[in-house]
Structures are given as structure tokens and as C-alpha cells.
Coordinates of C-alpha atoms in Angstrom, one line a residue:
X1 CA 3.2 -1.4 19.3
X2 CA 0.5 0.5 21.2
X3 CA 0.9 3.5 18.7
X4 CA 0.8 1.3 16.2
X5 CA -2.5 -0.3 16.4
X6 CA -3.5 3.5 17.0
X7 CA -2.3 4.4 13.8
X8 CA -3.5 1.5 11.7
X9 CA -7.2 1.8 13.7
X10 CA -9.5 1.9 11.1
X11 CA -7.5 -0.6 8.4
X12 CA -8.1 -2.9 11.8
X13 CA -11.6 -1.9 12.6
X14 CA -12.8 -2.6 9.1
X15 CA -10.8 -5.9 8.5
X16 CA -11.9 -7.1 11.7
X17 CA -15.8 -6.3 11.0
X18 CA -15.3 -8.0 7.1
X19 CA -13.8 -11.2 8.9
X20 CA -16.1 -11.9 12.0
X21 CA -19.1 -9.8 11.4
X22 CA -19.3 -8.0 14.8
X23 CA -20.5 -4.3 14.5
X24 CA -17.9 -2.1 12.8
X25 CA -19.1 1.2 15.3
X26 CA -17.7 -1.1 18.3
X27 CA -14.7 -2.0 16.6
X28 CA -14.1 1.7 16.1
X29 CA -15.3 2.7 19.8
X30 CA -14.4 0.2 21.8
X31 CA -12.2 -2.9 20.4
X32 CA -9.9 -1.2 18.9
X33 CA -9.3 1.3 21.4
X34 CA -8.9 -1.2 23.9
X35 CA -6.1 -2.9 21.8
X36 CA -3.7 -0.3 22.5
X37 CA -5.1 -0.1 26.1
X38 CA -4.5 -3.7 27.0
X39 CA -0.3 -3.4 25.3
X40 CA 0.3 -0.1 27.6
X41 CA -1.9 -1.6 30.6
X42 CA 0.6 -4.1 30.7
X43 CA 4.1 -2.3 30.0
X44 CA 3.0 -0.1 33.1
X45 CA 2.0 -2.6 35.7
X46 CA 5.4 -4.0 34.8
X47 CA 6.8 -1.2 35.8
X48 CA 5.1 -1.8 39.3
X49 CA 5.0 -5.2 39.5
X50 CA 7.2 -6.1 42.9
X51 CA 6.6 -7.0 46.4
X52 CA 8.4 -5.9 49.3
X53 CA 11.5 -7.3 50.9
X54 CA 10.6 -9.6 54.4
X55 CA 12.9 -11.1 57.0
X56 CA 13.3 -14.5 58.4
X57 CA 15.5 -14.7 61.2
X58 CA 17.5 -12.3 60.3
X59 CA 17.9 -13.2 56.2
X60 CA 16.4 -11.0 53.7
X61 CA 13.9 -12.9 51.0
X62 CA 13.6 -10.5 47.8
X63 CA 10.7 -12.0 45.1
X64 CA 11.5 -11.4 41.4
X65 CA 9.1 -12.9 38.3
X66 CA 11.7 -14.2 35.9
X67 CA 10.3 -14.7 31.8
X68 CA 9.1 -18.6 31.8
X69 CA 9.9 -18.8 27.8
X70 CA 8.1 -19.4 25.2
X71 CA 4.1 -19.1 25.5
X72 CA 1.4 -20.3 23.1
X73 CA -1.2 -18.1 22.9
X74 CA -4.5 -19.5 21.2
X75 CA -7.2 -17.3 20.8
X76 CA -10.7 -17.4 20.0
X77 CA -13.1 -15.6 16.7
X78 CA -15.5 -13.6 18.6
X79 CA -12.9 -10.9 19.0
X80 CA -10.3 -11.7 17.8
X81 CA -7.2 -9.2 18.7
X82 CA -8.7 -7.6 21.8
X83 CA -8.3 -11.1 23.5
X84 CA -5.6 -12.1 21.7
X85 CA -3.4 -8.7 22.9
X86 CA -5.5 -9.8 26.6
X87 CA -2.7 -12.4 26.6
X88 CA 0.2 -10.8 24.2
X89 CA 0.5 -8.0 26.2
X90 CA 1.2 -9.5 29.8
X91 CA 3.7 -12.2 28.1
X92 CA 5.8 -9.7 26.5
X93 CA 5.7 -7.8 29.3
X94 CA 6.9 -10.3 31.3
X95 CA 10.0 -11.3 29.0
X96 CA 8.5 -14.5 27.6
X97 CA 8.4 -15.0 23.8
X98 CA 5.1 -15.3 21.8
X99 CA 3.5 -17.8 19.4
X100 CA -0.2 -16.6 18.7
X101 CA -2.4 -18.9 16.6
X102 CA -5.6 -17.3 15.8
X103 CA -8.8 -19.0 15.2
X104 CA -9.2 -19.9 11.7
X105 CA -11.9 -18.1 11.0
X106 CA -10.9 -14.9 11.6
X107 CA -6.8 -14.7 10.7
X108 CA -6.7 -11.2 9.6
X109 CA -6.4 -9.1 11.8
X110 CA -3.8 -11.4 13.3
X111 CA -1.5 -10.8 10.7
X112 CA -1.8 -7.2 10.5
X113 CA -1.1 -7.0 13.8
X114 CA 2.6 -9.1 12.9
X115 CA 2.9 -5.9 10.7
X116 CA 2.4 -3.8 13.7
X117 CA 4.9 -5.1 15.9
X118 CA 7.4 -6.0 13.1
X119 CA 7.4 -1.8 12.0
X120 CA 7.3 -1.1 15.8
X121 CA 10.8 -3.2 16.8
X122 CA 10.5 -6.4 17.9
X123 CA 13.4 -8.5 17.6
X124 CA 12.8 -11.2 15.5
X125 CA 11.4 -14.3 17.5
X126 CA 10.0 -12.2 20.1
X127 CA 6.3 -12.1 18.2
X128 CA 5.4 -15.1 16.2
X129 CA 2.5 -15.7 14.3
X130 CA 1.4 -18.9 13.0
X131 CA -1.8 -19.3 11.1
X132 CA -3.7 -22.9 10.9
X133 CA -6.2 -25.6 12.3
X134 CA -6.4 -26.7 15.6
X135 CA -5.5 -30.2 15.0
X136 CA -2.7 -29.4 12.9
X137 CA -1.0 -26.5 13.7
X138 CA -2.3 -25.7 17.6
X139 CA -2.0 -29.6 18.4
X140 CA 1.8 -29.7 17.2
X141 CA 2.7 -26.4 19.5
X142 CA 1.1 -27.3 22.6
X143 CA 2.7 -30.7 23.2
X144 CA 6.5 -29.3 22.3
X145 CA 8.6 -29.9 24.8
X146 CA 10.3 -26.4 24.5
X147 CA 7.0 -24.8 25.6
X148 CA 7.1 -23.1 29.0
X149 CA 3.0 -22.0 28.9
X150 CA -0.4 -22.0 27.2
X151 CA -2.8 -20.2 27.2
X152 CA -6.3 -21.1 25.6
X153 CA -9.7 -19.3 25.4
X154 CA -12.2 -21.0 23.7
X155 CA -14.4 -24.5 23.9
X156 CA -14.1 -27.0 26.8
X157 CA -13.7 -30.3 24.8
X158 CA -10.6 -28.3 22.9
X159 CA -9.1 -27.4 26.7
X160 CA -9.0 -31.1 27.2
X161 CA -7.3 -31.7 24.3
X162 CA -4.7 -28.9 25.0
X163 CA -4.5 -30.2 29.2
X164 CA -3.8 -33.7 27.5
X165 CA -1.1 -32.6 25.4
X166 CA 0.4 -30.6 27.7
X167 CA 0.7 -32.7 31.0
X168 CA 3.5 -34.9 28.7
X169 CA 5.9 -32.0 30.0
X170 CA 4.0 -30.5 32.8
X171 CA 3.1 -27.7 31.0
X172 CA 1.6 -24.9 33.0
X173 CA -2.0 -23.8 31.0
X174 CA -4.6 -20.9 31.5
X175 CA -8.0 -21.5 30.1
X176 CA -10.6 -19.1 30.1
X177 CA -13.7 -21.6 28.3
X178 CA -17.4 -21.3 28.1
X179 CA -20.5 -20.0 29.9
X180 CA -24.1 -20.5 30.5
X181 CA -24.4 -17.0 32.9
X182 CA -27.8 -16.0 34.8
X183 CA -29.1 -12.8 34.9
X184 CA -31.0 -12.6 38.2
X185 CA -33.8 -10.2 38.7
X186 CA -35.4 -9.7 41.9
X187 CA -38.8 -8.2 42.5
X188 CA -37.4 -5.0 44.1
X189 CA -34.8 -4.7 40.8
X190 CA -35.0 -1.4 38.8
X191 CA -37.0 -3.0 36.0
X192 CA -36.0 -0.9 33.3
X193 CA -32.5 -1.3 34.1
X194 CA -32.9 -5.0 34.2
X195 CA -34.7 -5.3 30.9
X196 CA -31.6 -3.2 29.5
X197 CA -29.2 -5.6 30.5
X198 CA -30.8 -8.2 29.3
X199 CA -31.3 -7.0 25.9
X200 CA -27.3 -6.1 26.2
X201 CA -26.9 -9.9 26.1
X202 CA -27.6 -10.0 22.5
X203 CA -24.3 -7.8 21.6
X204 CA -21.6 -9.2 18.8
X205 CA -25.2 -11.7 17.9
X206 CA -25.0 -13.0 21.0
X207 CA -21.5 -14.3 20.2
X208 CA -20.0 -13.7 24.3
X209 CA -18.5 -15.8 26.8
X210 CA -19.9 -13.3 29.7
X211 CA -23.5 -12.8 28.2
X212 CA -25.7 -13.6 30.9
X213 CA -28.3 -15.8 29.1
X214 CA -30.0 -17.7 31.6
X215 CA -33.1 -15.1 32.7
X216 CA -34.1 -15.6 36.1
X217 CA -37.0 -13.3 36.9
X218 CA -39.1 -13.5 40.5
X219 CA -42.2 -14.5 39.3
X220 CA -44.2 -11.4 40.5
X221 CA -42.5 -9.3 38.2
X222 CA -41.8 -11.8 35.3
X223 CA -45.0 -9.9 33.2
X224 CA -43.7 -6.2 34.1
X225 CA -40.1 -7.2 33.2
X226 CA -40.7 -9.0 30.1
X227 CA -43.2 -6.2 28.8
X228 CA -39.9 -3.7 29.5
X229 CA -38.0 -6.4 27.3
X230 CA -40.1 -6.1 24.5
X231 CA -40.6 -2.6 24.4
X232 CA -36.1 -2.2 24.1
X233 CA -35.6 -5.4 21.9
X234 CA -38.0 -4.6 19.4
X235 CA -36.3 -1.0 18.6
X236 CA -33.0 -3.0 18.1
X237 CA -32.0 -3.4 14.3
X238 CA -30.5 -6.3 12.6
X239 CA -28.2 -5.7 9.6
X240 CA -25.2 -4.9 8.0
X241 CA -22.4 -4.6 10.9
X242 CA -21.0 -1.6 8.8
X243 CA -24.4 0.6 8.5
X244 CA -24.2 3.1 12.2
X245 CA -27.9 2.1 13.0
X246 CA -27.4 -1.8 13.1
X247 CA -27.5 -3.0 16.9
X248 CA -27.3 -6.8 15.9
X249 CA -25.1 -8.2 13.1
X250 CA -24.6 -11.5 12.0
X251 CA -23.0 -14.8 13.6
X252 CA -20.0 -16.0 12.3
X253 CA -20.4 -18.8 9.6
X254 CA -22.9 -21.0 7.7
X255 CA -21.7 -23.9 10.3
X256 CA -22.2 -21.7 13.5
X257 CA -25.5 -20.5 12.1
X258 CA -26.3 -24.3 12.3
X259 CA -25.3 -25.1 15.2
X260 CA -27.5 -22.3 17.0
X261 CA -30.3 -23.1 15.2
X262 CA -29.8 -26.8 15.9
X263 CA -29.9 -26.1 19.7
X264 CA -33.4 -23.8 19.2
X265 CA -35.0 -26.3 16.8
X266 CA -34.4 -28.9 19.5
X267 CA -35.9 -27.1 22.7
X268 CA -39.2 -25.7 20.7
X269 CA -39.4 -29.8 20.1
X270 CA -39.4 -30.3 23.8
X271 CA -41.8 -28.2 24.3
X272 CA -39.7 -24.5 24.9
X273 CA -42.4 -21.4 23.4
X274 CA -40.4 -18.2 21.9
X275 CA -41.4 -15.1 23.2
X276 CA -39.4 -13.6 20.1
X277 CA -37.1 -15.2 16.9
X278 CA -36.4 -18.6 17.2
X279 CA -35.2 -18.9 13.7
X280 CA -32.7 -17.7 10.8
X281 CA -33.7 -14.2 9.7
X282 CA -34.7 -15.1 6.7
X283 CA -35.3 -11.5 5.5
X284 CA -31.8 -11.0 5.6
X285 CA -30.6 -14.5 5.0
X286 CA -27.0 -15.8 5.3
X287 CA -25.7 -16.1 8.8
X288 CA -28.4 -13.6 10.1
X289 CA -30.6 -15.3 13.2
X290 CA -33.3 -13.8 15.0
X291 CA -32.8 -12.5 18.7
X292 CA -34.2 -15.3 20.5
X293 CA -36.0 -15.3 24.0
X294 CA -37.2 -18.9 25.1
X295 CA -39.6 -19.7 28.0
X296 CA -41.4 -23.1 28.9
X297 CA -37.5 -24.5 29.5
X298 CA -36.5 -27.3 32.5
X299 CA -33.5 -26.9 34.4
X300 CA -32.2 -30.0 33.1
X301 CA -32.5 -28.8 29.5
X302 CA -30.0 -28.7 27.0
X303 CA -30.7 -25.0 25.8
X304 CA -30.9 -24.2 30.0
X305 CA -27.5 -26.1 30.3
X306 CA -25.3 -25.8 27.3
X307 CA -23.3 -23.0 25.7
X308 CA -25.0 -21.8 22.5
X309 CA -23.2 -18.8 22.4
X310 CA -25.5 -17.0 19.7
X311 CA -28.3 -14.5 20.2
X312 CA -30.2 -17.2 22.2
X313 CA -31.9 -16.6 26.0
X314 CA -34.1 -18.3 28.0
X315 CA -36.4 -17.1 30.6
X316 CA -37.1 -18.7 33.7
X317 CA -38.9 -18.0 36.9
X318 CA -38.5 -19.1 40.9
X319 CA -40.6 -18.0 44.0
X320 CA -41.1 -14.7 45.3
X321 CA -38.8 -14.1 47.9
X322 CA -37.1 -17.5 47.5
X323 CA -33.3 -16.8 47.9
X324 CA -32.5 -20.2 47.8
X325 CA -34.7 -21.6 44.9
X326 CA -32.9 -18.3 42.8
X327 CA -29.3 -19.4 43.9
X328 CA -30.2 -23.2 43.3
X329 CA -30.6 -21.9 39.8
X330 CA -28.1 -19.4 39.2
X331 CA -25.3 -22.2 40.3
X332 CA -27.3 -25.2 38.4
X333 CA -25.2 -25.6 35.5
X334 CA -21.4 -27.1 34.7
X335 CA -20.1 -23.5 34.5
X336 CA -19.5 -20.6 36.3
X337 CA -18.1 -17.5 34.3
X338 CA -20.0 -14.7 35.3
X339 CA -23.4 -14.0 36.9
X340 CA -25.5 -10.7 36.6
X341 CA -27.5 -9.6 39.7
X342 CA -30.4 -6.7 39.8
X343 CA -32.0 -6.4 42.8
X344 CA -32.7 -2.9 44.7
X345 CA -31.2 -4.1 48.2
X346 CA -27.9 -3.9 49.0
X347 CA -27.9 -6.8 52.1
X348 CA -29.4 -8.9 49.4
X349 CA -26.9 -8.2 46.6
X350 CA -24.5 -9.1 49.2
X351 CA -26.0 -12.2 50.3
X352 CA -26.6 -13.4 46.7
X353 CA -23.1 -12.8 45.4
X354 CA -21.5 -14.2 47.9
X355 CA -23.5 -17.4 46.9
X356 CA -22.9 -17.5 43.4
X357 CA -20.4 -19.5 41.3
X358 CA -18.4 -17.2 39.3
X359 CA -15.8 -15.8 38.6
X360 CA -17.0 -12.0 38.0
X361 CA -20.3 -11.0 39.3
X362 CA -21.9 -8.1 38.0
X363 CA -24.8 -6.1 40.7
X364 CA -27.2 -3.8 38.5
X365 CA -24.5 -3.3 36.1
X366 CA -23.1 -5.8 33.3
X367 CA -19.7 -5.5 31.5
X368 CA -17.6 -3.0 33.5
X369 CA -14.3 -4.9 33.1
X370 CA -11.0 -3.5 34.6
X371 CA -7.7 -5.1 33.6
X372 CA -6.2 -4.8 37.4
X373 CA -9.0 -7.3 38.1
X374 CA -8.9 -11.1 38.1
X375 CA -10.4 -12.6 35.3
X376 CA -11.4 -16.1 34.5
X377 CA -14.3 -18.9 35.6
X378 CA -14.9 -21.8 38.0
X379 CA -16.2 -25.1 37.7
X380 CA -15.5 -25.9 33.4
X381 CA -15.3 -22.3 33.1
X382 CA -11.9 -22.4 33.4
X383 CA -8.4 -22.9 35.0
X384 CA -6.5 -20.0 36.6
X385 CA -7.2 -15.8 36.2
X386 CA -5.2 -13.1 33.9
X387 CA -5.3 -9.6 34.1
X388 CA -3.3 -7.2 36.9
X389 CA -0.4 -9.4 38.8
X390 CA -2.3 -12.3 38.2
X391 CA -1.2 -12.5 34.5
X392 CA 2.8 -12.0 35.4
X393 CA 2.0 -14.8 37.9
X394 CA 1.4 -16.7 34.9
X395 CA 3.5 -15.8 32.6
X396 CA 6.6 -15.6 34.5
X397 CA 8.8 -18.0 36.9
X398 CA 8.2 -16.4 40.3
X399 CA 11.2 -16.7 42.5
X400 CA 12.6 -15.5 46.2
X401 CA 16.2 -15.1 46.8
X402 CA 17.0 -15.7 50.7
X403 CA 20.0 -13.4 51.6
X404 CA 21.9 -14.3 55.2
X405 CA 22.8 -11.4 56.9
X406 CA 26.8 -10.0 57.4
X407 CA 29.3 -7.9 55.6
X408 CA 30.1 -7.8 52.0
X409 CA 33.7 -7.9 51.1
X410 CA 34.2 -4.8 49.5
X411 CA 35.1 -4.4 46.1
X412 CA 37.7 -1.6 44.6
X413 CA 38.5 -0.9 41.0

């Protein structure tokens, strides 16, 4: 399947890019490269997937991961088949049979992808694809009975849903949901660096679970570091996701474009200033919004505490030298997916992280991902962690087998 998506890259790259927008150089670069990295990831750590025999009292316990059955995979828009193969990968792997629902609005790739693994083998019934709405098609599949796992990325109030539906038969579920991630920036930070990262954040429009778009700057430095900001986000072009030079594309539909707007028309009514954007692009038109940077924000905002997941951020500031006022704020949401730390003192970075609520935290770095980590948030960030062992953990039965000791009868013939 691996060689597959190798072979069919660029048919991928471009259908991906005409269905969701997102830049057609990353889909070539990255995404789709990835794809076929996250199907042989997985066939490998099969391969070593085992843990070693232990007694008790003499008996020998020997751990296997047996296939669960049947998982429903349903995956999100913002890229599409490098997190839906995140979860196809370690379930066929692991034995268990597939049903993938895509998001609706970006089925293509999906499908192709059907083609891949139909060409490459697969029995029929191992690979399922089933195309549809959330309330019609993915309700109906995660409250069967002959269901052994879900697995959902995507918005908290549809994780409910999906937890509801599920408990009827105990079903085991993995959600990996939204984010409101800080990006801390100490006074002793590399300030250049941390202006970097925090222009990063505006990558696929902003559309990112991780993107760190809480800005918390020590306010010594919050002139410096904003002046850095300007100076990188206003070299960034907007446009076409095909042309080579585009550096942010569009969002994803008229409705999404909405709903981001909605969030930014509401915080410049109570009172929030923009530093930069804070509209449509109406040069460009369509689903095109402006990088945004928001200051003059509460804690207790909306735009501070809800998921807008668009090219948003908001910049705020605490104390110089107040650890705790910085942590207070980095933890003060309902989420905790990722944090983003930049600081130029290593007993601090590790006083800091060990503070924060998340479930990967980045120091002076953002986005270095490795699929033997554990992946996956706290708090309404989400339930459970995939990549490595921890994804056979979840897509598999685990079980120990407790031997007594003595002589076999042996066998002849």
C-alpha cells in the first residue's frame, strides 16, 4: 500500500490541495511523503511489538495483542489521509478490520486511497470505505454492536456524541479533539526564533489542532518580539495553494470562513485591537482570511478560550519573571493539546514543562513529531494516545497466557 501512495503521489497531492485548500508544495514535501511513512512505520513496529516472558512462582506469563475487530476510523478535513493512515496503519497492523469515514468535505483523497489498497491486495473487507454525514452515516457505525473500536479526531461536542453512542456496548474509543495551545516566551527566549514559531502557527490557514495560538510574551520583551513578528509575517504571501510562493492559502469553506470571522467580529466588539488582519481578504475574496494577531483580550474571553482553528492569534502578556502568573495562563483553558515553550534556560524549560497541561510540549522548537511517541491531549483535548505501542494497545485485545511449570508429554508422528 506504502508503494502505492508512492506511486500515485502527485495524483494525491493535487486532489488533496483542489479538495481542502492546504498548500500543494506541503502536500508534495511533507503529507504525502508521510503517508507512506505512517503504513511502513506501522508494519515494522509490528514486527517488534512484544514484551518479555516473566515468572510468577514458578509459571511462565507470555503477553500477546490479539486483533479486537472491526474499528471505525473517522477522520477529520484539515488533512485528510495523513491522519486518516495515522489510524489505518496501526489497525491493520494489528489485524483488526477497517471502516474509514472521511469528513465530508474532503472525500477524495479517501477514495483514491480505496484504489490504492484495493491494486495493492487487500482482501476484500479488510479496507472499507464509507463516504457520508456525520449524523447519518458515522452515527449508524459507531453505535453497531459488531464494533470492537473508534476512533475519532475532530470537535468535542461530536466526541460526545460518538462516547454516547458507544457506551450502549462498551465500546472502547480514542479521541484526539481540539486545542487552544500557548506559545510561551520568556524574556531570555531567542527572540527571532520565537517570532518564527509564532508565525509557523498560521500554516494550512491556521487550520491545526497543535498550532499554538495563545501568545504569551513577558512583558519586557512583548515590543522586541512583536516588532520580530511583523518583520516575518508581513513577507508571508497569501494565495493560490498551487503557486510555489504562497505561504498561506485559504480555509476550507464559505461556512468555516464564517465561523472564523464570527469569532473575530465578536472580540474586536469587546474591545480586542488587531495588530494585523482581522477580516476576510477581500482582495482575494472567497474563503481567503487575513492572518490575524489580536491583543487587548481577557483570559475569560471567548477568542482566549475557544478553538477557532483558522489563522487567528491572540497576544497576551504576564509579569517579568512571574513563573506562576505564565503557567496560570498557559493551563487556563478547557484544553490541553500541546504547549510551545521558548525560553534560553534550561532549569526553567524544565520547571515550566513539567507544569503544563499537555499532551506534547514543544521547548524552542514546534512541530517535531515522531510516530514512536505518544500522541493525544488532556483535559477535552482528548481520551487515550496513538502512535508507537500505544496505538496496538488500542487497537488490539492485549492478553497474558499463565503457563504452570512441568513436562510436556511428548508428541511423535
Amino acid at each position: 500500500v506504502a508503494d502505492g501512495v508512492e506511486a500515485r503521489a502527485e495524483d494525491l497531492a493535487r486532489v488533496e490541495t483542489a479538495d481542502n485548500g492546504a498548500l500543494l508544495r506541503s502536500h508534495r514535501r511533507g503529507v504525502m511523503p508521510r503517508v507512506a511513512h505512517n503504513l511502513r512505520y506501522f508494519a515494522d513496529r509490528l514486527l517488534a511489538l512484544a514484551h518479555p516472558d516473566f515468572e510468577t512462582r514458578g509459571h511462565t506469563n507470555h503477553v500477546t495483542w490479539d486483533p479486537a475487530g472491526p474499528a471505525v476510523l473517522i477522520t477529520p478535513w484539515n488533512a485528510p489521509l495523513m491522519l486518516a493512515t495515522w489510524k489505518i496503519a496501526p489497525a491493520l497492523a494489528a489485524g483488526s478490520t477497517v471502516v474509514l469515514k472521511p469528513a465530508e468535505w474532503t472525500p477524495l483523497t479517501a477514495s483514491l486511497f480505496a484504489d490504492i489498497t484495493h491494486g495493492a491486495g487487500l482482501p476484500p473487507g479488510v479496507f472499507n470505505l464509507v463516504q457520508g454525514y456525520g449524523d447519518e452515516v458515522g452515527a449508524a457505525l459507531v453505535a453497531d454492536a459488531d464494533v470492537r473500536r473508534v476512533s475519532f479526531t475532530g470537535s468535542v461536542p461530536t466526541a460526545r456524541r460518538i462516547a454516547t453512542a458507544a457506551a450502549a456496548h462498551l465500546t472502547p474509543c480514542s479521541f484526539e479533539l481540539g486545542g487552544k495551545s500557548p506559545l510561551l516566551v520568556f524574556a531570555d527566549a531567542d527572540l527571532e526564533l520565537a517570532a518564527d514559531l509564532a508565525v509557523e502557527q498560521y500554516d494550512n490557514a491556521g487550520q491545526v489542532c497543535l498550532a499554538a495560538t495563545r501568545i504569551l510574551v513577558e512583558e519586557s520583551v512583548r515590543d522586541a518580539f512583536l516588532g520580530h513578528f511583523l518583520d516575518r509575517v508581513t513577507k508571508v504571501t497569501q494565495g493560490d495553494p498551487r503557486d510555489e510562493a504562497t505561504g498561506i492559502g485559504p480555509t476550507i469553506h464559505p461556512r468555516h470562513v464564517e465561523r472564523v470571522d464570527g469569532f473575530v467580529r465578536r472580540a474586536l466588539a469587546a474591545g480586542a485591537t488587531p495588530v494585523i488582519g482581522g477580516g476576510r481578504n477581500t482582495g482575494l475574496g472567497g474563503n481567503y482570511y487575513l492572518p490575524t494577531l489580536l491583543t487587548g483580550v481577557a483570559q475569560d474571553s471567548e477568542i482566549v478560550q475557544e478553538e477557532v482553528f483558522g489563522p487567528v492569534l491572540t497576544l497576551q502578556t504576564f509579569p517579568d519573571g512571574d513563573e506562576e502568573e505564565a503557567v496560570r495562563l498557559a493551563n487556563g483553558t478547557r484544553f490541553g493539546l500541546a504547549a510551545t515553550l521558548v525560553t534560553g534556560d534550561r532549569d526553567r524549560a524544565e520547571r515550566i514543562t513539567a507544569r503544563l497541561v499537555a499532551g506534547t510540549v514543544w521547548v524552542n522548537c514546534f512541530f517535531v513529531r515522531d510516530l514512536s511517541a505518544p500522541f493525544g491531549g488532556s483535559r477535552q483535548s482528548g481520551v487515550g494516545r496513538e502512535g508507537g505501542d500505544w496505538s496496538f494497545d488500542f487497537y488490539c485485545d492485549l492478553k497474558n497466557t499463565v503457563t504452570a511449570p512441568g513436562k510436556w508429554e511428548a508428541r511423535h508422528g
